[in-house]
Coordinates of C-alpha atoms and ligand atoms in Angstrom, one line a residue:
Chain U
X1412 CA -10.3 13.2 0.0
X1413 CA -8.9 10.1 2.3
X1414 CA -9.8 6.6 1.9
X1415 CA -12.3 4.4 4.3
X1416 CA -12.3 1.2 5.0
X1417 CA -13.5 -0.6 1.8
X1418 CA -9.9 0.5 0.0
X1419 CA -8.1 -1.2 3.2
X1420 CA -9.8 -4.3 3.1
X1421 CA -7.3 -6.5 2.2
X1422 CA -4.8 -9.2 3.7
X1423 CA -2.1 -7.3 4.0
X1424 CA -3.7 -4.3 5.7
X1425 CA -4.9 -6.5 8.4
X1426 CA -1.6 -7.9 8.6
X1427 CA -0.5 -4.4 9.1
X1428 CA -3.5 -3.7 11.7
X1429 CA -3.0 -7.2 14.0
X1430 CA 0.7 -6.2 14.3
X1431 CA 0.3 -2.4 15.5
X1432 CA -2.6 -3.7 17.6
X1433 CA -0.7 -6.1 19.5
X1434 CA 1.9 -3.7 19.7
X1435 CA 0.4 -0.9 21.4
X1436 CA -1.3 -3.3 24.1
X1437 CA 1.6 -5.1 25.1
X1438 CA 3.0 -1.8 25.2
X1439 CA 0.5 -1.0 28.0
X1440 CA 0.6 -4.1 29.4
X1441 CA 4.6 -4.7 29.7
X1442 CA 4.8 -1.9 32.4
X1443 CA 1.9 -3.6 34.3
X1444 CA 3.8 -6.8 33.8
X1445 CA 7.0 -5.2 35.7
X1446 CA 5.0 -3.4 38.1
X1447 CA 4.0 -7.3 39.5
X1448 CA 7.7 -8.3 39.0
X1449 CA 8.4 -5.1 41.6
X1450 CA 6.0 -6.5 44.3
X1451 CA 8.0 -9.8 44.8
X1452 CA 10.6 -7.8 45.2
X1453 CA 9.0 -5.9 48.0
X1454 CA 7.2 -8.4 49.8
X1455 CA 6.8 -12.3 49.8
X1456 CA 2.8 -11.5 50.8
X1457 CA 2.0 -9.6 48.4
X1458 CA 2.9 -11.3 45.7
X1459 CA 0.9 -14.3 47.0
X1460 CA -1.7 -12.9 47.3
X1461 CA -1.2 -10.9 43.6
X1462 CA -0.6 -14.9 42.4
X1463 CA -3.6 -15.9 44.3
X1464 CA -5.6 -13.8 42.2
X1465 CA -4.4 -14.8 38.7
X1466 CA -5.5 -18.0 39.7
X1467 CA -8.6 -17.0 39.1
X1468 CA -10.5 -17.9 35.2
X1469 CA -11.1 -14.4 33.7
X1470 CA -7.2 -13.7 34.9
X1471 CA -6.5 -17.5 32.8
X1472 CA -8.2 -16.1 29.7
X1473 CA -6.5 -12.8 29.5
X1474 CA -3.5 -14.1 29.8
X1475 CA -3.9 -16.3 27.0
X1476 CA -4.9 -13.4 25.3
X1477 CA -1.3 -11.9 25.7
X1478 CA 0.6 -14.7 24.4
X1479 CA -1.6 -14.6 21.2
X1480 CA -0.4 -11.2 21.3
X1481 CA 2.9 -11.8 21.5
X1482 CA 3.0 -14.2 18.9
X1483 CA 1.1 -12.0 16.7
X1484 CA 3.4 -9.5 17.2
X1485 CA 6.7 -11.7 17.2
X1486 CA 5.7 -13.3 13.5
X1487 CA 4.5 -10.1 12.3
X1488 CA 7.6 -8.8 13.2
X1489 CA 9.5 -11.5 11.7
X1490 CA 7.0 -10.8 8.4
X1491 CA 8.0 -7.4 8.1
X1492 CA 11.4 -8.4 8.7
X1493 CA 11.2 -10.6 5.6
X1494 CA 9.6 -8.1 3.8
X1495 CA 12.2 -5.4 4.5
X1496 CA 15.2 -7.7 4.0
X1497 CA 14.8 -10.4 1.4
X1498 CA 14.8 -8.8 -2.0
X1499 CA 11.6 -10.2 -3.5
X1500 CA 11.1 -10.2 -7.5
X1501 CA 7.7 -8.7 -9.3
X1502 CA 3.9 -10.0 -8.1
X1503 CA 5.2 -12.5 -5.5
X1504 CA 2.5 -14.3 -3.8
X1505 CA 5.1 -15.2 -1.3
X1506 CA 3.9 -12.4 1.2
X1507 CA 0.6 -14.2 1.3
X1508 CA 2.7 -17.2 2.8
X1509 CA 4.6 -15.6 5.3
X1510 CA 1.3 -13.7 6.1
X1511 CA -0.9 -17.5 6.6
X1512 CA 2.6 -18.2 8.2
X1513 CA 2.3 -15.4 10.7
X1514 CA -1.5 -16.4 11.7
X1515 CA -0.8 -20.0 12.1
X1516 CA 2.9 -19.7 14.2
X1517 CA 0.1 -16.8 17.0
X1518 CA -2.4 -19.7 16.9
X1519 CA -0.1 -22.1 17.8
X1520 CA 1.8 -20.3 20.4
X1521 CA -1.3 -19.5 21.7
X1522 CA -3.1 -23.2 21.6
X1523 CA 0.4 -24.4 23.3
X1524 CA -0.2 -22.0 26.2
X1525 CA -3.8 -22.0 26.6
X1526 CA -2.9 -26.1 26.9
X1527 CA -0.8 -25.5 29.4
X1528 CA -2.6 -23.1 31.6
X1529 CA -6.3 -24.8 31.6
Chain E
X880 CA -34.0 -2.9 -19.3
X881 CA -31.6 -3.6 -17.0
X882 CA -30.2 -0.7 -15.3
X883 CA -27.0 0.3 -13.2
X884 CA -27.7 2.8 -10.3
X885 CA -24.7 5.0 -10.5
X886 CA -23.5 7.5 -7.8
X887 CA -20.8 9.8 -9.3
X888 CA -18.9 12.4 -7.8
X889 CA -20.1 16.4 -9.1
X890 CA -18.0 19.2 -7.8
X891 CA -14.7 19.9 -6.3
X892 CA -13.9 19.0 -3.2
X893 CA -16.8 19.5 -1.6
X894 CA -19.1 18.4 -4.1
X895 CA -21.8 15.4 -3.6
X896 CA -22.9 12.1 -5.4
X897 CA -25.2 12.4 -8.2
X898 CA -27.0 9.3 -9.2
X899 CA -28.2 7.9 -12.9
X900 CA -29.8 5.1 -14.2
X901 CA -27.3 3.4 -17.4
X902 CA -28.7 0.2 -19.0
X903 CA -26.1 -2.5 -18.5
X904 CA -24.3 -4.0 -21.4
X905 CA -22.3 -7.3 -22.1
X906 CA -18.4 -6.9 -21.0
X907 CA -19.0 -2.9 -19.8
X908 CA -16.4 -1.2 -18.6
X909 CA -16.4 1.5 -15.7
X910 CA -15.1 3.9 -18.3
X911 CA -18.0 3.0 -20.4
X912 CA -20.8 3.9 -18.2
X913 CA -18.7 7.0 -16.8
X914 CA -18.4 7.3 -20.8
X915 CA -22.3 7.1 -21.3
X916 CA -23.5 8.7 -18.5
X917 CA -21.4 11.7 -20.0
X918 CA -22.7 11.2 -23.9
X919 CA -25.9 10.6 -23.2
X920 CA -27.0 12.1 -19.5
X921 CA -25.1 14.6 -18.3
X922 CA -22.7 16.5 -20.9
X923 CA -21.2 18.5 -18.4
X924 CA -19.4 15.6 -16.4
X925 CA -15.7 16.3 -16.3
X926 CA -13.4 13.0 -16.4
X927 CA -10.4 11.7 -18.1
X928 CA -8.9 8.8 -20.4
X929 CA -7.1 9.0 -23.4
X930 CA -5.8 5.0 -24.6
X931 CA -8.5 3.0 -23.4
X932 CA -6.9 -0.2 -23.2
X933 CA -4.9 0.6 -20.1
X934 CA -1.6 2.0 -21.5
X935 CA -1.8 5.7 -20.8
X936 CA -2.9 5.7 -17.1
X937 CA -5.6 8.5 -17.0
X938 CA -8.9 6.7 -16.4
X939 CA -8.1 5.8 -12.9
X940 CA -11.2 6.4 -10.6
X941 CA -12.4 5.5 -7.0
X942 CA -14.5 2.8 -7.6
X943 CA -16.8 1.6 -4.9
X944 CA -14.3 2.8 -2.8
X945 CA -11.3 1.2 -4.0
X946 CA -8.6 3.0 -6.6
X947 CA -8.7 0.9 -10.4
X948 CA -8.0 1.6 -13.7
X949 CA -11.4 2.1 -15.0
X950 CA -10.8 1.6 -19.0
X951 CA -10.3 -2.4 -17.9
X952 CA -12.2 -3.1 -15.0
X953 CA -15.8 -4.6 -15.7
X954 CA -18.7 -3.7 -14.4
X955 CA -19.5 -6.8 -13.5
X956 CA -16.2 -7.0 -10.8
X957 CA -17.1 -4.3 -9.0
X958 CA -20.6 -3.3 -9.0
X959 CA -22.8 -4.3 -5.6
X960 CA -26.2 -5.1 -6.0
X961 CA -26.5 -3.4 -9.3
X962 CA -24.9 -0.4 -7.9
X963 CA -21.6 1.8 -8.5
X964 CA -20.2 4.8 -6.7
X965 CA -17.8 6.6 -9.2
X966 CA -15.3 9.5 -7.2
X967 CA -11.9 11.1 -8.1
X968 CA -8.6 9.5 -7.2
X969 CA -8.3 9.9 -3.6
X970 CA -5.5 11.8 -1.9
X971 CA -5.3 14.7 -4.5
X972 CA -7.0 17.2 -4.8
X973 CA -10.2 17.6 -6.9
X974 CA -10.7 19.6 -10.4
X975 CA -13.8 18.8 -11.1
X976 CA -16.3 16.2 -11.2
X977 CA -13.7 12.9 -11.9
X978 CA -10.7 14.6 -12.4
X979 CA -8.2 15.0 -9.4
X980 CA -5.2 17.2 -9.8
X981 CA -1.7 15.3 -10.4
X982 CA 0.9 18.0 -9.9
X983 CA 1.5 16.4 -6.7
X984 CA 2.0 13.2 -7.5
X985 CA 4.0 14.3 -11.1
X986 CA 5.9 16.4 -9.1
X987 CA 6.9 14.3 -6.2
X988 CA 8.3 11.9 -9.3
X989 CA 10.6 15.0 -9.7
X990 CA 11.7 14.9 -6.6
X991 CA 12.7 11.6 -6.1
X992 CA 15.1 12.4 -9.7
X993 CA 12.5 9.5 -11.9
X994 CA 14.7 11.1 -14.8
X995 CA 17.3 9.1 -16.4
X996 CA 20.3 11.1 -16.5
X997 CA 23.0 10.0 -19.4
X998 CA 26.0 9.9 -19.2
X999 CA 27.0 8.4 -22.7
X1000 CA 26.7 10.3 -25.7
X1001 CA 25.4 9.4 -29.4
X1002 CA 29.0 8.9 -30.2
X1003 CA 30.0 6.3 -27.9
X1004 CA 28.9 2.7 -27.9
X1005 CA 25.9 0.9 -27.3
X1006 CA 25.9 -0.4 -23.4
X1007 CA 25.4 -4.0 -23.2
X1008 CA 23.3 -4.7 -19.8
X1009 CA 22.8 -8.4 -19.2
X1010 CA 18.8 -9.2 -19.1
X1011 CA 20.6 -11.6 -16.3
X1012 CA 22.5 -9.4 -13.6
X1013 CA 20.1 -9.0 -10.6
X1014 CA 20.1 -5.2 -10.6
X1015 CA 18.3 -5.2 -14.6
X1016 CA 16.0 -7.7 -12.6
X1017 CA 15.3 -6.1 -9.9
X1018 CA 14.9 -2.8 -12.3
X1019 CA 12.5 -5.2 -15.1
X1020 CA 10.3 -6.0 -11.9
X1021 CA 9.4 -2.0 -11.5
X1022 CA 9.5 -1.0 -14.9
X1023 CA 6.2 -1.7 -15.9
X1024 CA 4.6 1.4 -14.3
X1025 CA 2.1 3.1 -16.7
X1026 CA 2.0 6.8 -13.5
X1027 CA -2.1 6.2 -12.9
X1028 CA -1.6 7.0 -9.5
X1029 CA -3.6 4.0 -8.3
X1030 CA -1.4 3.3 -5.4
X1031 CA -0.7 6.7 -4.3
X1032 CA -4.2 7.1 -3.8
X1033 CA -4.4 3.9 -2.1
X1034 CA -1.5 4.4 0.4
X1035 CA -2.7 5.8 4.1
X1036 CA 0.8 7.4 4.7
X1037 CA 0.3 9.7 1.5
X1038 CA -2.8 10.4 3.7
X1039 CA -0.9 11.0 7.1
X1040 CA 2.1 12.3 5.6
X1041 CA 1.7 15.3 3.1
X1042 CA 5.2 15.0 1.7
X1043 CA 5.3 11.8 1.5
X1044 CA 6.9 10.7 -2.0
X1045 CA 4.4 7.9 -2.7
X1046 CA 5.1 4.7 -4.0
X1047 CA 5.0 5.6 -7.8
X1048 CA 7.6 8.1 -7.1
X1049 CA 9.8 5.6 -5.1
X1050 CA 9.3 2.5 -7.3
X1051 CA 10.4 4.2 -10.4
X1052 CA 13.8 5.6 -8.7
X1053 CA 14.2 2.4 -7.6
X1054 CA 14.4 1.9 -11.6
X1055 CA 16.8 4.2 -12.3
X1056 CA 18.7 3.3 -8.8
X1057 CA 19.7 -0.2 -11.0
X1058 CA 20.7 0.9 -13.9
X1059 CA 23.9 1.3 -14.5
X1060 CA 24.2 3.8 -17.4
X1061 CA 22.7 6.7 -15.3
X1062 CA 25.1 8.8 -13.7
X1063 CA 22.8 10.5 -10.9
X1064 CA 22.2 7.3 -9.0
X1065 CA 23.9 8.5 -5.7
X1066 CA 22.3 12.1 -5.9
X1067 CA 19.1 10.4 -6.1
X1068 CA 19.7 8.1 -3.1
X1069 CA 19.8 11.3 -1.0
X1070 CA 16.8 12.2 -2.9
X1071 CA 14.4 9.2 -1.1
X1072 CA 16.5 8.7 2.0
X1073 CA 14.3 10.2 4.8
X1074 CA 10.6 10.2 6.5
X1075 CA 9.8 11.5 3.4
X1076 CA 11.4 9.1 1.3
X1077 CA 11.5 5.4 1.3
X1078 CA 11.9 5.7 5.6
X1079 CA 8.5 6.8 5.8
X1080 CA 6.7 4.2 4.1
X1081 CA 4.7 1.9 7.0
X1082 CA 4.6 -1.8 4.5
X1083 CA 1.1 -1.4 4.4
X1084 CA 1.5 -2.7 0.8
X1085 CA -1.5 -1.1 -0.1
X1086 CA -0.2 0.3 -3.5
X1087 CA 0.9 -3.6 -4.7
X1088 CA -3.0 -4.5 -3.7
X1089 CA -3.9 -2.0 -5.9
X1090 CA -1.6 -1.4 -8.9
X1091 CA -3.6 -2.6 -11.8
X1092 CA 0.6 -3.6 -13.9
X1093 CA 0.1 -5.8 -10.4
X1094 CA 3.8 -4.0 -9.7
X1095 CA 5.2 -4.3 -5.9
X1096 CA 6.3 -0.8 -5.1
X1097 CA 7.0 -2.3 -1.7
X1098 CA 9.9 -4.5 -2.7
X1099 CA 11.2 -1.5 -4.3
X1100 CA 11.2 0.8 -1.3
X1101 CA 12.6 -2.2 0.9
X1102 CA 15.2 -2.0 -1.9
X1103 CA 16.2 1.6 -1.5
X1104 CA 15.7 1.4 2.7
X1105 CA 18.7 -1.1 2.1
X1106 CA 20.4 0.6 -0.5
X1107 CA 20.5 4.0 1.9
X1108 CA 21.5 1.9 4.9
X1109 CA 24.2 1.0 3.0
X1110 CA 25.7 4.0 1.9
X1111 CA 24.5 5.9 5.2
X1112 CA 27.3 2.8 7.0
X1113 CA 30.0 3.7 4.4
X1114 CA 29.1 7.8 5.2
X1115 CA 27.8 8.2 1.5
X1116 CA 24.7 9.3 2.6
Ligands
SF4_1426 S1 3.1 -0.2 0.9 FE1 4.7 1.6 1.8 S2 4.2 2.5 -0.2 FE2 2.7 0.9 -0.1 S3 1.0 1.6 0.4 FE3 1.9 1.0 2.3 S4 3.6 2.5 3.2 FE4 2.2 3.5 0.9
SF4_1427 S1 3.2 1.6 -9.8 FE1 1.1 0.3 -10.5 S2 -0.4 1.6 -9.3 FE2 1.2 3.0 -9.3 S3 1.3 4.2 -10.4 FE3 2.4 2.9 -11.4 S4 0.8 1.5 -12.4 FE4 0.4 3.0 -11.2
FES1428 S1 -8.0 4.8 -20.5 FE1 -5.7 4.6 -21.1 S2 -5.0 3.3 -18.7 FE2 -6.7 3.7 -19.0

């Protein structure tokens, strides 16, 4: 028998989930991103019309989401590196701090970007 | 009388929950509840315990979805609206009712070379190990494991990869890796390297979250990852 959400419902598992989901979402987005950049090589006109499309508020919103994803994945990665490479003693509470930092940093990035965009 | 509604797993792998009413008492533990049911209501109920004081590691069960040592878990801490759901540990075959088959669990300790390999004889001097050395500190931080299987039952990597040695066995290997008196430290490192070993861990930290002894197998596993990587770079793996 396997575990259900009741067993998985703890801070560190959510951190793992955010890292995994943001990673998958980014790997879906990145090819798209490069495709758009590729448009620029093919002709200024097509890029121009695409850039106009990105003025759309919904697109703006998803861009903010994207930066949030990037920030979450980046800081989640830093958290992992800390966990893997810094020898830690028994029952530390510092990894919860690392978790908070992760959330904080990604929120900060998201906000910064949102302020710039809007 | 104040009653607890207790759902208990009956049967083997394909069983179901049966419900019992158990009188509530102050400072009642989950193990008290199971014992009451077995003594008063359902003599055929199978479950395991021995010490009742958190030393032997035999009483672990899944309580309201979370793996716990039942002898030191107070009902008041885990009941939800006067209800308890008690099932055998996850990630292990069920023998009967609340009794999980622990053979895989302890078999993996063996695979991880979880035993001390002596190098000295009784005629040798006592080994002098300073408690201040980093190695001894690392071993001490991980040594208090009671082999309850709570971490193993909580680990998703164990569910995903049945070959994965699991947090307890790897934690044990780490204590021995840091024991300078042990004679098989290089071999043990080979035993715990790879996808079924320390590199398989996804760093969910479910093990440390649930361990009743508040150990952090993830820290031990991270140590093993560093040690195996170092050994591989030196061509010793
Ligand atoms: S940290 Fe590793 S050993 Fe612990 S629960 Fe997660 S995958 Fe399992
Ligand atoms: S590491 Fe903790 S949870 Fe795992 S077997 Fe040992 S005492 Fe139990
Ligand atoms: S009965 Fe021994 S640890 Fe619970």
